[in-house]
Coordinates of C-alpha atoms in Angstrom, one line a residue:
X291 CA -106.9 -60.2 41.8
X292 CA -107.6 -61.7 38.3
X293 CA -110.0 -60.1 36.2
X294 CA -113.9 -61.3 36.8
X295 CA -114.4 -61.4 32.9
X296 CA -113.4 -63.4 29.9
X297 CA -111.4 -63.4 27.8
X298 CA -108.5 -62.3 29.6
X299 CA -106.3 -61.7 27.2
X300 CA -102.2 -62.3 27.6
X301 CA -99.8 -60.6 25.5
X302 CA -96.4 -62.4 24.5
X303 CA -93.7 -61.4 22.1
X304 CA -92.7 -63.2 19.8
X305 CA -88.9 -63.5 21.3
X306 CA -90.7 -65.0 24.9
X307 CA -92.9 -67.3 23.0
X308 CA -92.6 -70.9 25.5
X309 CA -90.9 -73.5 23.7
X310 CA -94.4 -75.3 23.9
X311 CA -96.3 -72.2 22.2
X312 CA -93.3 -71.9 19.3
X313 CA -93.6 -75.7 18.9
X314 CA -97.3 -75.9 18.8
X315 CA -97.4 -72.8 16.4
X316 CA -94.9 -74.4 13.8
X317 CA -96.9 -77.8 13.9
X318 CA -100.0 -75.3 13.4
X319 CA -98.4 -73.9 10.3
X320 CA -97.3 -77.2 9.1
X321 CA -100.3 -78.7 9.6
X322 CA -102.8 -75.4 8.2
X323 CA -100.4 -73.5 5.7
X324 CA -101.1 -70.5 8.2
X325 CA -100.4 -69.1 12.0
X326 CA -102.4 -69.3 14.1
X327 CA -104.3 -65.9 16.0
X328 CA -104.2 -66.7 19.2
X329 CA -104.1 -69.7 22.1
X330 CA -105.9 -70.8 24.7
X331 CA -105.0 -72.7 27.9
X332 CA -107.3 -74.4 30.4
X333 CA -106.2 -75.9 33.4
X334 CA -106.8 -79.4 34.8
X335 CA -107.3 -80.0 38.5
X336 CA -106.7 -81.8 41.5
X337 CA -109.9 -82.2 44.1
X338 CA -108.3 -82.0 47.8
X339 CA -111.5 -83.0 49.3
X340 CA -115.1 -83.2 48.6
X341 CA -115.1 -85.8 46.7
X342 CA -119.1 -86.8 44.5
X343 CA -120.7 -83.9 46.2
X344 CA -121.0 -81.2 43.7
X345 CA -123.8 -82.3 41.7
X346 CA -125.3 -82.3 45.5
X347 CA -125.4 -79.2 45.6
X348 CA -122.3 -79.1 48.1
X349 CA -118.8 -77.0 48.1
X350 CA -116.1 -78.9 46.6
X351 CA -112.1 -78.0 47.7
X352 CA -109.8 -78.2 44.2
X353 CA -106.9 -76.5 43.3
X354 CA -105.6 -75.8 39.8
X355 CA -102.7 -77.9 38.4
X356 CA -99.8 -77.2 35.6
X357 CA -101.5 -79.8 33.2
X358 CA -103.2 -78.3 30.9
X359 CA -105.1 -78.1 27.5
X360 CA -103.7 -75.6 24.8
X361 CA -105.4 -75.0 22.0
X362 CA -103.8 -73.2 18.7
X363 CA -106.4 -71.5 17.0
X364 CA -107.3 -69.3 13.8
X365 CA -111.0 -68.2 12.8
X366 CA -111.7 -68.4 9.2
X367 CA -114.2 -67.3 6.9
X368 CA -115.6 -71.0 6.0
X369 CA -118.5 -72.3 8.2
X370 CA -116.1 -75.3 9.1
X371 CA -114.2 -76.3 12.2
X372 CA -111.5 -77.9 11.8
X373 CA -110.0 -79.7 14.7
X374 CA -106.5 -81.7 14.9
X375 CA -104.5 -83.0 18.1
X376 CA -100.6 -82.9 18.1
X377 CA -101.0 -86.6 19.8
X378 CA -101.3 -88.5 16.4
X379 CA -103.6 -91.3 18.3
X380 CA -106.1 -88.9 18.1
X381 CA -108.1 -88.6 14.8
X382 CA -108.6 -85.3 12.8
X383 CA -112.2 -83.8 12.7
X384 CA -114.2 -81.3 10.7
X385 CA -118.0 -80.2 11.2
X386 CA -120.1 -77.5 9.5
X387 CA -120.4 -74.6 12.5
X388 CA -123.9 -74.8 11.9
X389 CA -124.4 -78.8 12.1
X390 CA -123.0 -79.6 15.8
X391 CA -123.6 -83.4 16.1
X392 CA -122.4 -85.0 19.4
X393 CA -122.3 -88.7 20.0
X394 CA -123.2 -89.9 23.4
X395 CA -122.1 -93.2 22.5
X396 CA -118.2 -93.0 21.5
X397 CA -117.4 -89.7 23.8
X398 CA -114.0 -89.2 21.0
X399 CA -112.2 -86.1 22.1
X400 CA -113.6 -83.8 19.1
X401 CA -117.3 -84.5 21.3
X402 CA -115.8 -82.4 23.9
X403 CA -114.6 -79.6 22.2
X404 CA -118.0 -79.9 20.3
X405 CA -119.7 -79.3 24.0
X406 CA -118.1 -76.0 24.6
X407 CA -118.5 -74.7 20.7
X408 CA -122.1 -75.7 21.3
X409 CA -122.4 -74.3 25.0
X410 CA -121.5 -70.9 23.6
X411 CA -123.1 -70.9 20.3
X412 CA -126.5 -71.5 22.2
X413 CA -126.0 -68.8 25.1
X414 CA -125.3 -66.4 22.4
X415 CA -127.4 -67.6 19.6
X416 CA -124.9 -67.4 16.8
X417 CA -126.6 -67.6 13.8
X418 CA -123.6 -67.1 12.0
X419 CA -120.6 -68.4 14.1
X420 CA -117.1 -68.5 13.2
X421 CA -115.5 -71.0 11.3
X422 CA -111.7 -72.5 13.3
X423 CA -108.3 -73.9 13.1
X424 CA -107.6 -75.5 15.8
X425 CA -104.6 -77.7 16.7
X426 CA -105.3 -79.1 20.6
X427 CA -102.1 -80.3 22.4
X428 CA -102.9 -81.4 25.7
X429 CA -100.7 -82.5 28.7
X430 CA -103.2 -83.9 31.4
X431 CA -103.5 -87.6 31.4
X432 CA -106.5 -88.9 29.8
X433 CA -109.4 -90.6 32.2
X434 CA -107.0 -90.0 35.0
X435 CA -109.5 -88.0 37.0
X436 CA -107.6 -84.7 36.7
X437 CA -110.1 -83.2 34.6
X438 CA -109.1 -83.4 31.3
X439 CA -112.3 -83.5 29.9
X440 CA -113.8 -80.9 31.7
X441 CA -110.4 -78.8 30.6
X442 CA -111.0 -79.4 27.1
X443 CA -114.8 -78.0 27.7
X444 CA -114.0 -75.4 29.1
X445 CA -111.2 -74.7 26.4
X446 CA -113.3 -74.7 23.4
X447 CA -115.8 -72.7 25.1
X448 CA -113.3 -69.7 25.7
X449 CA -111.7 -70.6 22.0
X450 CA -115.3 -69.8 21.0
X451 CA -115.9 -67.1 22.9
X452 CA -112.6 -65.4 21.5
X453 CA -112.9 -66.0 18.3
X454 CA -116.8 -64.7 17.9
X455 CA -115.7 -61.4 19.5
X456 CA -118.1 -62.3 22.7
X457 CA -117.6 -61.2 26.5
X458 CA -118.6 -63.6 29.2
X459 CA -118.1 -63.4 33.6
X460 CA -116.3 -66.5 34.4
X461 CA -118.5 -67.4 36.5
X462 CA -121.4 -67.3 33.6
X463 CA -118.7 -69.0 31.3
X464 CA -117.9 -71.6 34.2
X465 CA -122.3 -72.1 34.5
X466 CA -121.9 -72.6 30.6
X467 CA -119.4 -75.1 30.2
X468 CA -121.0 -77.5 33.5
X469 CA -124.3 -77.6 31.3
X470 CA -122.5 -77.7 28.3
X471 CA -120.6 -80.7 29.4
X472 CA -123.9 -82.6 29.8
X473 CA -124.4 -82.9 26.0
X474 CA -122.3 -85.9 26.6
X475 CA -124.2 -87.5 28.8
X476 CA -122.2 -86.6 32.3
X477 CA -124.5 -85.6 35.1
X478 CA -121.8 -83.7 36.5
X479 CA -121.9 -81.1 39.2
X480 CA -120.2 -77.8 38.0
X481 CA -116.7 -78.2 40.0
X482 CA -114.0 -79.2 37.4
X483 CA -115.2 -76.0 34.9
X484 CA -115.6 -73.3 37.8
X485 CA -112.2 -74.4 39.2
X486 CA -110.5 -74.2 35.2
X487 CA -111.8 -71.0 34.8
X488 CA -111.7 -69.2 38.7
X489 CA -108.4 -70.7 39.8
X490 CA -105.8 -68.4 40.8
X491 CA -101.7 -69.2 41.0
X492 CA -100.8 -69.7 45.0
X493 CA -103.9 -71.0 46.7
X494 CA -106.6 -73.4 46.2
X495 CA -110.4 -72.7 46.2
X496 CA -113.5 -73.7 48.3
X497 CA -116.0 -73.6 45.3
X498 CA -119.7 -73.3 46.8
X499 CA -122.8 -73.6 43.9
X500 CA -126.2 -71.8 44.0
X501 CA -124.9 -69.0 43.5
X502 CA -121.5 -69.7 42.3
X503 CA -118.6 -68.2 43.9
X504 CA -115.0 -69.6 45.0
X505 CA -113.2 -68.3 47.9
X506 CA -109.2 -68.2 48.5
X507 CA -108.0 -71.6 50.3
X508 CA -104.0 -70.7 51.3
X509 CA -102.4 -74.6 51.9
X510 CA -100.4 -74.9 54.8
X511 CA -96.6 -74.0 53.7
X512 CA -95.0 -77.1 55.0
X513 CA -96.8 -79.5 53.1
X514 CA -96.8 -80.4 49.7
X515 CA -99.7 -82.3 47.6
X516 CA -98.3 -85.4 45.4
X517 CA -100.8 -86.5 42.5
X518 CA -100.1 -90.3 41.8
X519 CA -101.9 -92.0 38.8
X520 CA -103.0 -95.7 38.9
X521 CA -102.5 -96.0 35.6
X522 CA -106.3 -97.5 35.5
X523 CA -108.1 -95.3 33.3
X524 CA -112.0 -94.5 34.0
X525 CA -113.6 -92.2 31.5
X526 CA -117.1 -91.0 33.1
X527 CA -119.1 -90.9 29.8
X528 CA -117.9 -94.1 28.6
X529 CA -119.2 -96.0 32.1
X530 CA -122.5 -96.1 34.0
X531 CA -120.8 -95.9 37.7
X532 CA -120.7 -92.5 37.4
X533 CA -124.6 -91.1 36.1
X534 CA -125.7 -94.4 38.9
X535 CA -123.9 -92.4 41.9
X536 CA -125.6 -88.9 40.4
X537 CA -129.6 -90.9 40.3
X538 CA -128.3 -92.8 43.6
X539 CA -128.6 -89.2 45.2
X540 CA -130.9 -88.0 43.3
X541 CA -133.6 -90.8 44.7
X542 CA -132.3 -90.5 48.4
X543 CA -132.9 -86.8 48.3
X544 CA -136.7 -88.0 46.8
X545 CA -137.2 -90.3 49.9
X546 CA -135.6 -87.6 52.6
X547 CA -138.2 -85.5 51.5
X548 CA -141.2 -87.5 51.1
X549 CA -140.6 -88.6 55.0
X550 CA -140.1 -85.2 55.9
X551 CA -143.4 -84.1 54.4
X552 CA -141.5 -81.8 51.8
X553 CA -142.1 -81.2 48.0
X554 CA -140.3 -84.2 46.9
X555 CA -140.6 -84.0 43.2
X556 CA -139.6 -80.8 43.3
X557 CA -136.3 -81.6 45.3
X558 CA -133.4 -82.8 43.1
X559 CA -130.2 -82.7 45.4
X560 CA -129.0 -84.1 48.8
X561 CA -128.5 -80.1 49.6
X562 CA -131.9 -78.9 49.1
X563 CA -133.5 -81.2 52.0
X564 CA -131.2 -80.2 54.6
X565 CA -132.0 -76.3 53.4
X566 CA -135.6 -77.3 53.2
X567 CA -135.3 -78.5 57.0
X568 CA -132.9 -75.9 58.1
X569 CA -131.0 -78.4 59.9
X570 CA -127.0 -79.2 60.5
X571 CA -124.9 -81.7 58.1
X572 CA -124.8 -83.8 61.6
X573 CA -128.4 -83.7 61.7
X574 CA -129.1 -84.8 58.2
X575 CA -127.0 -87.7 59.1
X576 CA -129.1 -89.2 61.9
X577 CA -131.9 -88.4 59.7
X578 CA -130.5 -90.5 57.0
X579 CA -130.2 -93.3 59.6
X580 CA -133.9 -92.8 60.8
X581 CA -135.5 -93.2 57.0
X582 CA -132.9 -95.5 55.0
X583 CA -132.3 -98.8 55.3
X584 CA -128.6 -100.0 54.6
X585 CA -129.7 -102.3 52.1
X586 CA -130.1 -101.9 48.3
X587 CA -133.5 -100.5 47.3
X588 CA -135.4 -101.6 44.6
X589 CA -137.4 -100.0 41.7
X590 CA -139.8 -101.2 43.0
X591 CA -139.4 -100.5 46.7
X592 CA -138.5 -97.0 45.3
X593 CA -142.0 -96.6 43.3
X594 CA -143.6 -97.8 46.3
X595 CA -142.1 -95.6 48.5
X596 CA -142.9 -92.7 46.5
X597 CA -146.7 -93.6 45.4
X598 CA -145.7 -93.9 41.8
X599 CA -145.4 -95.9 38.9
X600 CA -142.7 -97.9 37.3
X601 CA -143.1 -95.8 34.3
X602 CA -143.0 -92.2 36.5
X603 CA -139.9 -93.1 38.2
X604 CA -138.4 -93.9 34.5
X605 CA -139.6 -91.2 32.7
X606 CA -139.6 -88.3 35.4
X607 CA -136.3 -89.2 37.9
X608 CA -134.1 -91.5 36.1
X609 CA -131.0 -90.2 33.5
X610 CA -131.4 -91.8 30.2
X611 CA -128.6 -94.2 30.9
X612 CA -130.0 -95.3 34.0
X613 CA -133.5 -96.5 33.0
X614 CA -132.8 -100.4 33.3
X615 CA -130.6 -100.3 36.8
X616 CA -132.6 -102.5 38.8
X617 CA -131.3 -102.0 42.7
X618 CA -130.2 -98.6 44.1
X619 CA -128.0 -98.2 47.6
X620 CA -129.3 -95.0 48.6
X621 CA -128.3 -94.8 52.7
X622 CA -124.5 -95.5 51.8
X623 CA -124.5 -93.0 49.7
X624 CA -126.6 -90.2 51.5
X625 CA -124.4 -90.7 54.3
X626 CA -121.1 -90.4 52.4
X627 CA -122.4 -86.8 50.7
X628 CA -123.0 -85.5 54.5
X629 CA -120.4 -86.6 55.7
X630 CA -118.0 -85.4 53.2
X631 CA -119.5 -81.9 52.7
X632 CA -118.9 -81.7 56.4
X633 CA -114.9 -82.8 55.8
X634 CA -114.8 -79.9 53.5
X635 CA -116.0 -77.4 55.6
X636 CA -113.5 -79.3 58.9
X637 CA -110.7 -78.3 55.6
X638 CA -111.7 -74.8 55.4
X639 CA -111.5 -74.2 58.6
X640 CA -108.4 -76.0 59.7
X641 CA -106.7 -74.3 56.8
X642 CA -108.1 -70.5 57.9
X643 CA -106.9 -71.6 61.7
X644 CA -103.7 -72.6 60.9
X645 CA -103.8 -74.4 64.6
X646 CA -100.0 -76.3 65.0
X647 CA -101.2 -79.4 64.3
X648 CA -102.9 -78.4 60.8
X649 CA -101.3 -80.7 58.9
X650 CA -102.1 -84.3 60.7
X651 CA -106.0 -82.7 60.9
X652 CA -106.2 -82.1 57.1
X653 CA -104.3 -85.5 56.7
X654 CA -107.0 -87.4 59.0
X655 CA -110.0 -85.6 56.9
X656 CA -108.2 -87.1 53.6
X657 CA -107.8 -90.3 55.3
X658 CA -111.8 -90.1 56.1
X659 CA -113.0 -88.8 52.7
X660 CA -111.2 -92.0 51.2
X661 CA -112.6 -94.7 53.7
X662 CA -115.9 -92.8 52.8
X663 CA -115.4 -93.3 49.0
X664 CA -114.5 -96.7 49.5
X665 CA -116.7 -97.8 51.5
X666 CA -120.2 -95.9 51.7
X667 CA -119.7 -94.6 47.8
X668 CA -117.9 -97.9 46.5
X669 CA -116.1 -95.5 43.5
X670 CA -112.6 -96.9 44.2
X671 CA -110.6 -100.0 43.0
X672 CA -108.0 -102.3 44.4
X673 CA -105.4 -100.4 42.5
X674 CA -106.1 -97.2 43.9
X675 CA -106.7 -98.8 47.3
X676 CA -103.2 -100.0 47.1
X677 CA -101.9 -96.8 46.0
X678 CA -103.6 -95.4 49.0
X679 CA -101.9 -97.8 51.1
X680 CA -98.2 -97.5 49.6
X681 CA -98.7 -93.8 49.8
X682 CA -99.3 -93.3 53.6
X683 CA -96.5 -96.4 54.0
X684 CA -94.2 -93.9 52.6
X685 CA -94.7 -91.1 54.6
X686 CA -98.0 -89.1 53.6
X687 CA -100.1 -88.2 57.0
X688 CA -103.5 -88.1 54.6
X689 CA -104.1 -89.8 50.9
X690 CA -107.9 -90.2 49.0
X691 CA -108.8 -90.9 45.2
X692 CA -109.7 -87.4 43.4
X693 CA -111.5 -87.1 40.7
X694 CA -114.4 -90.0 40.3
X695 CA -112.9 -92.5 41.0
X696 CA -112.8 -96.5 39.8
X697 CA -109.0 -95.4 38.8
X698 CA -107.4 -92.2 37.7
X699 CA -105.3 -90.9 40.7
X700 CA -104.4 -90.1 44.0
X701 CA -103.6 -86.9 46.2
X702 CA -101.8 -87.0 49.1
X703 CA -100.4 -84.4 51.8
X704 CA -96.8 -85.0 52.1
X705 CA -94.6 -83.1 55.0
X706 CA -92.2 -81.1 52.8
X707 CA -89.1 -82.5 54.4
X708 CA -90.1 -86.0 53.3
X709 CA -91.2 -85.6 49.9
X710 CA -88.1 -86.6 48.2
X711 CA -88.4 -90.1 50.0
X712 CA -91.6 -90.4 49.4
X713 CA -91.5 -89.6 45.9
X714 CA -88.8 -92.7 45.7
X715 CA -90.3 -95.0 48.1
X716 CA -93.8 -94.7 45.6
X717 CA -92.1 -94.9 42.5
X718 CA -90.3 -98.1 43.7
X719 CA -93.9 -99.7 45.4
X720 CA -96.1 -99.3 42.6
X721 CA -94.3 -98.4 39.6
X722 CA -90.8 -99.8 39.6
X723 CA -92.1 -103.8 38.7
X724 CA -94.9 -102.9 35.9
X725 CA -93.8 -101.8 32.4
X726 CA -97.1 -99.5 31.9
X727 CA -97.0 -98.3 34.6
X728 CA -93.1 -97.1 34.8
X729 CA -94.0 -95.7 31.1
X730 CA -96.4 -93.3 32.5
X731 CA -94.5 -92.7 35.5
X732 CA -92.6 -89.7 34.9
X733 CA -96.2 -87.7 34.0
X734 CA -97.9 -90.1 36.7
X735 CA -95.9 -89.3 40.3
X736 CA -95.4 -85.5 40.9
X737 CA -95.6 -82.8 43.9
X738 CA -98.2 -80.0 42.4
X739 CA -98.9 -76.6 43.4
X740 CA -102.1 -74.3 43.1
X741 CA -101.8 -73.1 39.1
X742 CA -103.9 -70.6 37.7
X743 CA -107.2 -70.5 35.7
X744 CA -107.7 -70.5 32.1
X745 CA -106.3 -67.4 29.7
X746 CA -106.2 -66.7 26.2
X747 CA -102.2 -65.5 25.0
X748 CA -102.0 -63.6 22.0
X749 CA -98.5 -62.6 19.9
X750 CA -97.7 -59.0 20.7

């Protein structure tokens, strides 16, 4: 069993240093006049199922990959940070320690790494926090929804952690980084960090919030999970969809609860109503169909519903980036968070089991989740949906979007003993014809298992 506290601390000699750490250090040399002290790794992941249900208050089923973010780092006695990215399209950036600005508006990659600085600077209350090196080099594709965000988050905040001389739980450093993250202006839900930081190597985790906690998942043995990337890139902080589908939710849960003669402005997620009511997942899905109409409500429907004004539903429930949406879908997607925090559970379960025919159950749930994503929480593309399509053509028995969706990638469960053709029968479907697309190929098409969580490697 890992450690329960950060940083956990890796020693390598010098003689075993990964070609990647030896490379990364003699860029940081060239690039600093000095070594670095020590590096950090943070993991991206891959959601199995449960997809726009964490910031629902729901458990979420992800599994660490072997993408990652590794930072190079040295603390120095100047109140600057200094942050530079072996990928040259990626600008250099420096800020006083004591200054953090982030930009909501251009969400550059130095704003994320300014989230996690800033998460742990205000837990702590540095007054005087170290100044850094850092070189970042960073192998998860970019706004492919594998996290790599979140990843670098979560990375800074451990780089900070380190190099202040500060001891954090991971699950207090996970809690950090998800509020941390929302400097940016992502209403997210707190899966992609806890998975980065409580991952272990060999199984994937059901993650459950309130309180946080992550349980072993062990994947059936004769399947394999193949990430496939659409090559359609969807950056969350960059794009409405994202914050709409979080106040979407929000203002279901507000007219669940006002029907039900709850405490509706004090209820804020899907979750809370059903633990308000004490009722089951299947329940809460006839309810929905009782109080919601299928079609879109507007704001002022909403303010009506809810005996308030224009300016109350603006100023109290809506995000910041929200205020001028002018129709909501709320049933569609109500009935997609049920449902899908249900599939999750159906995962667990089948996966604990291990009945015979685990793997064609586990496949159907994928199958579900993305027909659900599709259709009730409209967060996919045609790209993706013909991925989908080309993928269970070639021989996966389950394939969904992970991640947010409107691009990025896909997972699918692939019987071991066909993964090789199905491997080639993708590549030559959707990748083969289009230039981009073949470019990113080799990093976009590959069979991943569960990795582990994020670690700090030092030069013994």
């Amino acid at each position: 069993m890992a450690t329960s506290f950060y940083p956990t601390v890796v020693p390598l000699k010098v003689s075993n240093l990964p070609f990647r750490l030896l490379k990364l250090k003699e860029s940081f040399i060239a690039k600093f006049g000095s070594a670095p002290k020590f590096y950090v790794r943070a993991p991206g992941r891959v959601n199995l199922i449960g997809e726009h249900i964490d910031y629902c208050g729901y458990a979420v089923l992800p599994m660490a990959i072997e993408q990652d973010i590794l930072i190079a780092v040295e603390p120095v006695k100047t109140e600057v940070v200094q942050l530079a990215n072996t990928n040259s399209s990626y600008l250099d950036f420096s800020t006083s320690v004591n200054n953090i600005q982030i930009n909501k508006t251009k969400p550059q990659w130095h704003n994320y790494f300014l989230c996690g600085l800033k998460g742990i600077q205000e837990h702590f209350g540095l007054n005087n926090p170290t100044g850094m090196n850092c070189l970042l080099d960073g192998t998860i594709p970019p706004s492919s929804g594998l996290s790599s965000s979140s990843a670098l988050v979560c990375c800074a905040g451990l780089v900070t952690l380190k190099a202040n001389g500060k001891t954090l739980s991971k699950v207090e450093l996970a809690e950090i980084c998800t509020k941390s993250e929302r400097y940016i202006g992502t209403e997210g839900g707190g899966m992609d960090q806890s998975i980065s930081f409580l991952a272990e190597e060999g199984t994937a985790k059901l993650i459950e919030f309130s309180p946080l906690r992550a349980t072993d998942v062990r994947l059936p043995s004769g399947a394999a999970f193949v990430i496939a990337n659409s090559c359609v890139e969807m950056n969350k902080a960059a794009t409405s969809h994202y914050n709409i589908r979080v106040m979407e939710c929000r203002l279901a849960t507000k007219l669940l609860s006002k029907s039900k003669s709850l405490d509706w402005k004090k209820m804020l997620r899907l979750q809370d109503v059903q633990a308000s009511l004490g009722v089951s997942l299947e329940e809460m899905l006839t309810i929905v169909e009782e109080v919601l109409h299928p079609e879109p409500y507007s704001t002022e429907e909403i303010c009506k519903c809810l005996g308030i004004s224009l300016e109350e539903l603006r100023s109290q429930i809506l995000s910041q980036n929200t205020q001028n949406v002018s129709t909501f879908k709320l049933y569609q997607r109500a009935k997609h968070v049920y449902s899908e925090a249900a599939r999750v559970l159906e995962f667990k379960k089948i996966c604990s089991e291990a009945p015979d025919n685990a793997i064609q159950l586990l496949g159907e749930l994928m199958n579900q989740s993305f027909i659900s994503c599709k259709e009730m929480y409209e967060c996919s593309c045609p790209e993706l949906d013909r991925l989908v399509d080309i993928c269970l053509q070639s021989g996966a028995v389950g394939s969904r979007l992970t991640g947010a969706g409107w691009g990025g990638c896909t997972v699918s469960m692939v019987p071991t003993d066909k993964l090789n053709t199905f491997l080639k029968n993708v590549k030559k479907a959707y990748y083969q014809n289009d230039g981009q697309r073949l470019a990113l190929e080799n990093n976009g098409l590959f069979a991943t298992k569960p990795g582990r969580g994020a670690l700090v490697f030092v030069e013994a």
